[in-house]
mmCIF file of C-alpha atoms in Angstrom:
data_model
loop_
_atom_site.group_PDB
_atom_site.id
_atom_site.type_symbol
_atom_site.label_atom_id
_atom_site.label_comp_id
_atom_site.label_asym_id
_atom_site.label_seq_id
_atom_site.Cartn_x
_atom_site.Cartn_y
_atom_site.Cartn_z
ATOM 1 C CA MET A 689 36.713 44.400 -61.499
ATOM 2 C CA SER A 690 32.979 43.755 -62.371
ATOM 3 C CA GLU A 691 31.274 41.557 -65.078
ATOM 4 C CA LEU A 692 30.509 45.007 -66.869
ATOM 5 C CA SER A 693 34.011 45.788 -67.465
ATOM 6 C CA ASP A 694 35.552 45.479 -70.659
ATOM 7 C CA TYR A 695 38.464 43.100 -69.947
ATOM 8 C CA ASP A 696 40.344 43.748 -72.987
ATOM 9 C CA ASN A 697 40.528 47.519 -72.198
ATOM 10 C CA VAL A 698 41.719 46.192 -68.634
ATOM 11 C CA ILE A 699 44.306 44.361 -70.419
ATOM 12 C CA ASP A 700 45.506 47.137 -72.322
ATOM 13 C CA SER A 701 45.617 49.631 -69.755
ATOM 14 C CA LEU A 702 47.682 47.296 -67.668
ATOM 15 C CA ILE A 703 50.197 46.871 -70.554
ATOM 16 C CA ASP A 704 50.458 50.610 -71.112
ATOM 17 C CA SER A 705 50.936 51.263 -67.751
ATOM 18 C CA GLY A 706 53.784 48.896 -67.353
ATOM 19 C CA TYR A 707 51.885 46.861 -64.459
ATOM 20 C CA LYS A 708 54.886 45.022 -62.831
ATOM 21 C CA GLU A 709 52.711 42.146 -61.098
ATOM 22 C CA GLU A 710 51.069 39.281 -62.573
ATOM 23 C CA PHE A 711 47.795 39.010 -60.352
ATOM 24 C CA CYS A 712 44.673 41.312 -60.239
ATOM 25 C CA VAL A 713 41.857 40.883 -58.046
ATOM 26 C CA ALA A 714 38.083 40.355 -58.566
ATOM 27 C CA ASP A 715 35.335 39.785 -55.963
ATOM 28 C CA SER A 716 32.876 37.681 -57.961
ATOM 29 C CA PHE A 717 32.856 34.200 -58.950
ATOM 30 C CA GLU A 718 29.968 34.249 -61.289
ATOM 31 C CA VAL A 719 30.414 32.213 -64.387
ATOM 32 C CA PRO A 720 29.943 35.193 -66.866
ATOM 33 C CA VAL A 721 32.627 37.042 -65.016
ATOM 34 C CA ILE A 722 35.012 34.147 -65.213
ATOM 35 C CA ARG A 723 34.162 33.630 -68.836
ATOM 36 C CA SER A 724 34.752 36.613 -69.846
ATOM 37 C CA LEU A 725 38.264 37.060 -68.054
ATOM 38 C CA MET A 726 39.153 33.823 -69.924
ATOM 39 C CA GLU A 727 38.197 35.074 -73.043
ATOM 40 C CA ALA A 728 40.479 38.483 -72.428
ATOM 41 C CA GLY A 729 43.370 35.936 -72.115
ATOM 42 C CA PHE A 730 43.616 35.939 -68.402
ATOM 43 C CA LEU A 731 44.323 32.658 -66.596
ATOM 44 C CA VAL A 732 41.810 32.517 -63.707
ATOM 45 C CA MET A 733 43.179 31.285 -60.062
ATOM 46 C CA SER A 734 42.047 32.098 -56.727
ATOM 47 C CA PHE A 735 42.870 32.230 -52.967
ATOM 48 C CA GLN A 736 41.055 31.804 -49.759
ATOM 49 C CA ASN A 737 42.298 32.833 -46.230
ATOM 50 C CA GLY A 738 38.545 33.248 -44.495
ATOM 51 C CA GLU A 739 36.952 34.703 -47.900
ATOM 52 C CA ALA A 740 37.685 33.714 -51.321
ATOM 53 C CA LEU A 741 39.079 35.733 -53.970
ATOM 54 C CA LEU A 742 39.164 35.439 -57.435
ATOM 55 C CA LEU A 743 42.914 36.118 -58.897
ATOM 56 C CA PRO A 744 42.951 36.795 -62.655
ATOM 57 C CA LYS A 745 46.566 36.442 -63.545
ATOM 58 C CA LEU A 746 48.451 37.991 -66.661
ATOM 59 C CA HIS A 747 51.629 36.439 -66.858
ATOM 60 C CA TRP A 748 54.606 38.497 -67.673
ATOM 61 C CA GLU A 749 55.789 35.730 -70.063
ATOM 62 C CA ARG A 750 53.508 33.160 -71.645
ATOM 63 C CA SER A 751 54.754 29.440 -72.293
ATOM 64 C CA VAL A 752 53.291 28.900 -75.885
ATOM 65 C CA LEU A 753 53.586 25.594 -78.093
ATOM 66 C CA PHE A 754 53.549 26.218 -81.752
ATOM 67 C CA PHE A 755 52.657 22.693 -83.171
ATOM 68 C CA LYS A 756 55.374 22.715 -85.760
ATOM 69 C CA ASP A 757 58.048 22.935 -83.063
ATOM 70 C CA LEU A 758 56.700 19.990 -81.066
ATOM 71 C CA HIS A 759 59.540 17.818 -79.775
ATOM 72 C CA ILE A 760 58.598 14.135 -79.148
ATOM 73 C CA PRO A 761 61.213 12.209 -76.982
ATOM 74 C CA LYS A 762 62.743 9.500 -79.252
ATOM 75 C CA SER A 763 62.444 6.835 -76.076
ATOM 76 C CA LEU A 764 58.666 7.514 -75.814
ATOM 77 C CA LYS A 765 57.949 7.395 -79.816
ATOM 78 C CA SER A 766 57.478 3.752 -79.717
ATOM 79 C CA ARG A 767 55.134 3.615 -76.552
ATOM 80 C CA LEU A 768 52.568 6.374 -77.969
ATOM 81 C CA HIS A 769 50.215 3.843 -79.323
ATOM 82 C CA THR A 770 50.026 1.666 -76.062
ATOM 83 C CA TYR A 771 48.043 4.954 -74.650
ATOM 84 C CA THR A 772 44.624 6.260 -75.387
ATOM 85 C CA LEU A 773 43.856 9.933 -75.142
ATOM 86 C CA LYS A 774 40.167 10.690 -74.040
ATOM 87 C CA LEU A 775 38.930 13.900 -75.345
ATOM 88 C CA PHE A 776 36.697 15.987 -73.354
ATOM 89 C CA ASP A 777 36.841 13.580 -70.308
ATOM 90 C CA SER A 778 34.731 14.040 -67.053
ATOM 91 C CA LEU A 779 35.979 17.330 -65.894
ATOM 92 C CA GLN A 780 35.371 17.117 -62.269
ATOM 93 C CA PRO A 781 37.354 13.594 -61.645
ATOM 94 C CA ILE A 782 40.320 15.361 -63.363
ATOM 95 C CA ILE A 783 40.222 18.529 -61.577
ATOM 96 C CA GLU A 784 39.819 16.409 -58.267
ATOM 97 C CA ALA A 785 43.052 14.085 -59.246
ATOM 98 C CA CYS A 786 45.062 17.564 -60.277
ATOM 99 C CA ILE A 787 44.385 18.854 -56.307
ATOM 100 C CA ASP A 788 44.986 15.231 -54.838
ATOM 101 C CA ALA A 789 48.466 15.800 -57.001
ATOM 102 C CA HIS A 790 49.113 19.525 -56.215
ATOM 103 C CA GLY A 791 46.873 20.524 -53.384
ATOM 104 C CA ASP A 792 44.001 22.959 -53.509
ATOM 105 C CA GLU A 793 46.029 26.475 -52.803
ATOM 106 C CA TRP A 794 44.544 28.010 -55.820
ATOM 107 C CA LEU A 795 41.885 25.723 -56.688
ATOM 108 C CA THR A 796 39.455 26.972 -54.092
ATOM 109 C CA GLU A 797 35.822 25.375 -53.794
ATOM 110 C CA PRO A 798 34.112 28.353 -55.482
ATOM 111 C CA LEU A 799 36.563 28.290 -58.303
ATOM 112 C CA VAL A 800 36.386 24.809 -58.935
ATOM 113 C CA LYS A 801 32.231 24.983 -59.070
ATOM 114 C CA ALA A 802 32.569 27.772 -61.323
ATOM 115 C CA LEU A 803 34.823 25.813 -63.750
ATOM 116 C CA ILE A 804 32.491 22.536 -63.760
ATOM 117 C CA LYS A 805 29.624 25.058 -64.774
ATOM 118 C CA LEU A 806 31.678 25.747 -67.844
ATOM 119 C CA ASP A 807 31.640 22.002 -68.479
ATOM 120 C CA PRO A 808 29.534 22.104 -71.972
ATOM 121 C CA ARG A 809 29.186 18.199 -71.353
ATOM 122 C CA LEU A 810 26.465 19.123 -68.668
ATOM 123 C CA HIS A 811 24.165 20.726 -71.444
ATOM 124 C CA SER A 812 22.396 18.027 -73.176
ATOM 125 C CA ASP A 813 21.251 20.270 -75.882
ATOM 126 C CA GLN A 814 25.266 21.468 -76.571
ATOM 127 C CA ASN A 815 26.149 19.287 -79.475
ATOM 128 C CA ASP A 816 28.803 21.576 -81.173
ATOM 129 C CA ILE A 817 31.724 23.426 -79.884
ATOM 130 C CA PRO A 818 30.382 26.267 -78.024
ATOM 131 C CA GLN A 819 30.990 30.115 -79.391
ATOM 132 C CA ARG A 820 32.227 31.104 -76.019
ATOM 133 C CA ALA A 821 35.152 29.759 -73.708
ATOM 134 C CA PHE A 822 34.634 26.796 -71.997
ATOM 135 C CA CYS A 823 36.473 24.210 -69.595
ATOM 136 C CA SER A 824 37.116 20.304 -70.385
ATOM 137 C CA ALA A 825 39.609 17.762 -69.589
ATOM 138 C CA PHE A 826 41.919 15.443 -71.476
ATOM 139 C CA GLY A 827 42.433 12.013 -69.409
ATOM 140 C CA LEU A 828 45.176 9.421 -70.557
ATOM 141 C CA TYR A 829 44.381 5.655 -70.306
ATOM 142 C CA LYS A 830 46.514 2.575 -70.866
ATOM 143 C CA ASN A 831 44.535 -0.351 -70.435
ATOM 144 C CA ASN A 832 41.725 1.220 -69.523
ATOM 145 C CA LYS A 833 43.054 2.789 -66.440
ATOM 146 C CA LEU A 834 43.694 6.473 -66.035
ATOM 147 C CA VAL A 835 47.449 7.257 -65.535
ATOM 148 C CA ALA A 836 47.580 10.766 -66.654
ATOM 149 C CA GLY A 837 45.392 14.113 -67.510
ATOM 150 C CA GLU A 838 44.700 17.691 -67.497
ATOM 151 C CA PHE A 839 42.117 20.533 -67.522
ATOM 152 C CA GLY A 840 41.805 23.749 -69.120
ATOM 153 C CA VAL A 841 39.984 26.246 -71.081
ATOM 154 C CA PHE A 842 39.189 26.281 -74.444
ATOM 155 C CA CYS A 843 38.765 29.918 -76.451
ATOM 156 C CA GLY A 844 38.508 29.917 -79.894
ATOM 157 C CA GLY A 845 41.614 28.595 -81.626
ATOM 158 C CA VAL A 846 43.583 28.544 -78.184
ATOM 159 C CA TYR A 847 43.643 26.135 -75.225
ATOM 160 C CA THR A 848 45.000 26.966 -72.270
ATOM 161 C CA SER A 849 46.525 24.383 -69.853
ATOM 162 C CA TYR A 850 45.334 24.926 -66.007
ATOM 163 C CA SER A 851 46.907 22.016 -64.417
ATOM 164 C CA GLY A 852 47.757 18.429 -64.893
ATOM 165 C CA PHE A 853 48.785 15.018 -62.776
ATOM 166 C CA TYR A 854 50.512 11.474 -63.823
ATOM 167 C CA TRP A 855 50.178 8.464 -62.075
ATOM 168 C CA GLU A 856 52.651 6.568 -64.310
ATOM 169 C CA SER A 857 56.526 7.515 -65.393
ATOM 170 C CA ASN A 858 56.510 9.259 -68.575
ATOM 171 C CA ALA A 859 52.503 9.378 -68.681
ATOM 172 C CA GLY A 860 52.301 12.771 -68.331
ATOM 173 C CA THR A 861 54.878 13.703 -71.273
ATOM 174 C CA ILE A 862 53.001 11.501 -73.585
ATOM 175 C CA GLN A 863 49.633 12.895 -72.467
ATOM 176 C CA MET A 864 50.962 16.347 -73.482
ATOM 177 C CA VAL A 865 52.267 14.820 -76.792
ATOM 178 C CA LEU A 866 48.910 13.418 -77.678
ATOM 179 C CA THR A 867 47.137 16.479 -76.701
ATOM 180 C CA ALA A 868 49.363 18.434 -78.807
ATOM 181 C CA ARG A 869 48.496 16.335 -81.888
ATOM 182 C CA PHE A 870 45.131 16.428 -81.316
ATOM 183 C CA LEU A 871 44.817 20.339 -81.135
ATOM 184 C CA GLU A 872 46.996 20.567 -84.213
ATOM 185 C CA ALA A 873 44.732 18.175 -86.150
ATOM 186 C CA SER A 874 41.571 20.018 -85.042
ATOM 187 C CA GLY A 875 42.827 23.563 -86.303
ATOM 188 C CA PHE A 876 43.732 25.290 -83.068
ATOM 189 C CA ALA A 877 46.505 27.954 -83.483
ATOM 190 C CA PHE A 878 48.550 27.406 -80.564
ATOM 191 C CA TRP A 879 48.729 25.558 -77.131
ATOM 192 C CA ASP A 880 49.116 27.992 -74.296
ATOM 193 C CA LEU A 881 50.856 26.276 -71.521
ATOM 194 C CA GLY A 882 50.941 29.272 -68.993
ATOM 195 C CA MET A 883 53.860 29.833 -66.834
ATOM 196 C CA PRO A 884 57.197 28.981 -68.511
ATOM 197 C CA MET A 885 58.864 26.032 -67.171
ATOM 198 C CA ASP A 886 61.676 23.781 -68.357
ATOM 199 C CA TYR A 887 59.540 20.577 -69.264
ATOM 200 C CA LYS A 888 57.691 22.893 -71.528
ATOM 201 C CA SER A 889 60.583 24.279 -73.127
ATOM 202 C CA ARG A 890 61.829 20.595 -73.637
ATOM 203 C CA LEU A 891 58.404 19.839 -75.470
ATOM 204 C CA GLY A 892 59.112 22.467 -77.824
ATOM 205 C CA ALA A 893 57.401 25.702 -76.393
ATOM 206 C CA VAL A 894 58.774 29.205 -76.531
ATOM 207 C CA SER A 895 58.145 32.024 -73.917
ATOM 208 C CA LEU A 896 56.174 34.957 -75.151
ATOM 209 C CA ALA A 897 56.228 38.648 -73.723
ATOM 210 C CA ARG A 898 52.904 39.712 -72.261
ATOM 211 C CA PRO A 899 51.900 42.144 -75.108
ATOM 212 C CA HIS A 900 53.316 39.526 -77.824
ATOM 213 C CA PHE A 901 51.105 36.902 -76.355
ATOM 214 C CA ILE A 902 47.877 38.985 -76.120
ATOM 215 C CA LYS A 903 48.535 40.183 -79.740
ATOM 216 C CA LEU A 904 48.371 36.525 -80.836
ATOM 217 C CA PHE A 905 45.684 35.539 -78.356
ATOM 218 C CA ARG A 906 43.231 38.006 -79.570
ATOM 219 C CA GLU A 907 43.844 36.893 -83.441
ATOM 220 C CA ALA A 908 43.497 33.006 -82.342
ATOM 221 C CA ARG A 909 40.452 33.423 -80.138
ATOM 222 C CA LEU A 910 38.410 34.209 -83.436
ATOM 223 C CA VAL A 911 39.605 30.831 -84.785
ATOM 224 C CA ARG A 912 36.897 27.916 -84.745
ATOM 225 C CA PRO A 913 38.270 24.739 -84.537
ATOM 226 C CA LEU A 914 36.405 21.720 -86.134
ATOM 227 C CA LEU A 915 35.318 20.252 -82.485
ATOM 228 C CA SER A 916 32.184 18.567 -81.264
ATOM 229 C CA VAL A 917 32.064 17.862 -77.548
#
């Protein structure tokens, strides 16, 4: 792959050919390449064993939350007001917390540097939501103490989760519930949760096959939510 590729056409070719794998390989960590991959619907990961490689991932199935299906556990409803969700929180500390929680197997140094460059908060002249994909974070606070958080990619009307962490029991679920409420209120089409997992299904997410997801993603990336960063 190169930054000159039309990644929509790449994805169409993968789908039409029945490509059985989920990972591709790219040789550039340049920000324009990574941004274009994100805007096509790839989840961008990496691997390092000597030389670092960029690994754009296109899941066979994608976990998606449509906000009307959000399920809030009864045991947590009365606790939601005791937490504060910080929107567009500082990206680097959140990424570092995710690495502390899960390791850096796919969050290699070159990828982390590129993701941080995609944070619109670093650009003083950027007051409104960018028209291109960008990376940012959510932090969940209790009594001004960070207890959970996640980072991901915003592309039009889609927010894609990349990784998260929690330091207090149930704080991860509460962070997800409050994030879903924020995304819905802001006019997002849906929340892309990546790989299907049981805890995502319990929240109300459904699994979409690769062609179906890409169709919905391409429609939703044209949506412009009401946001400022």
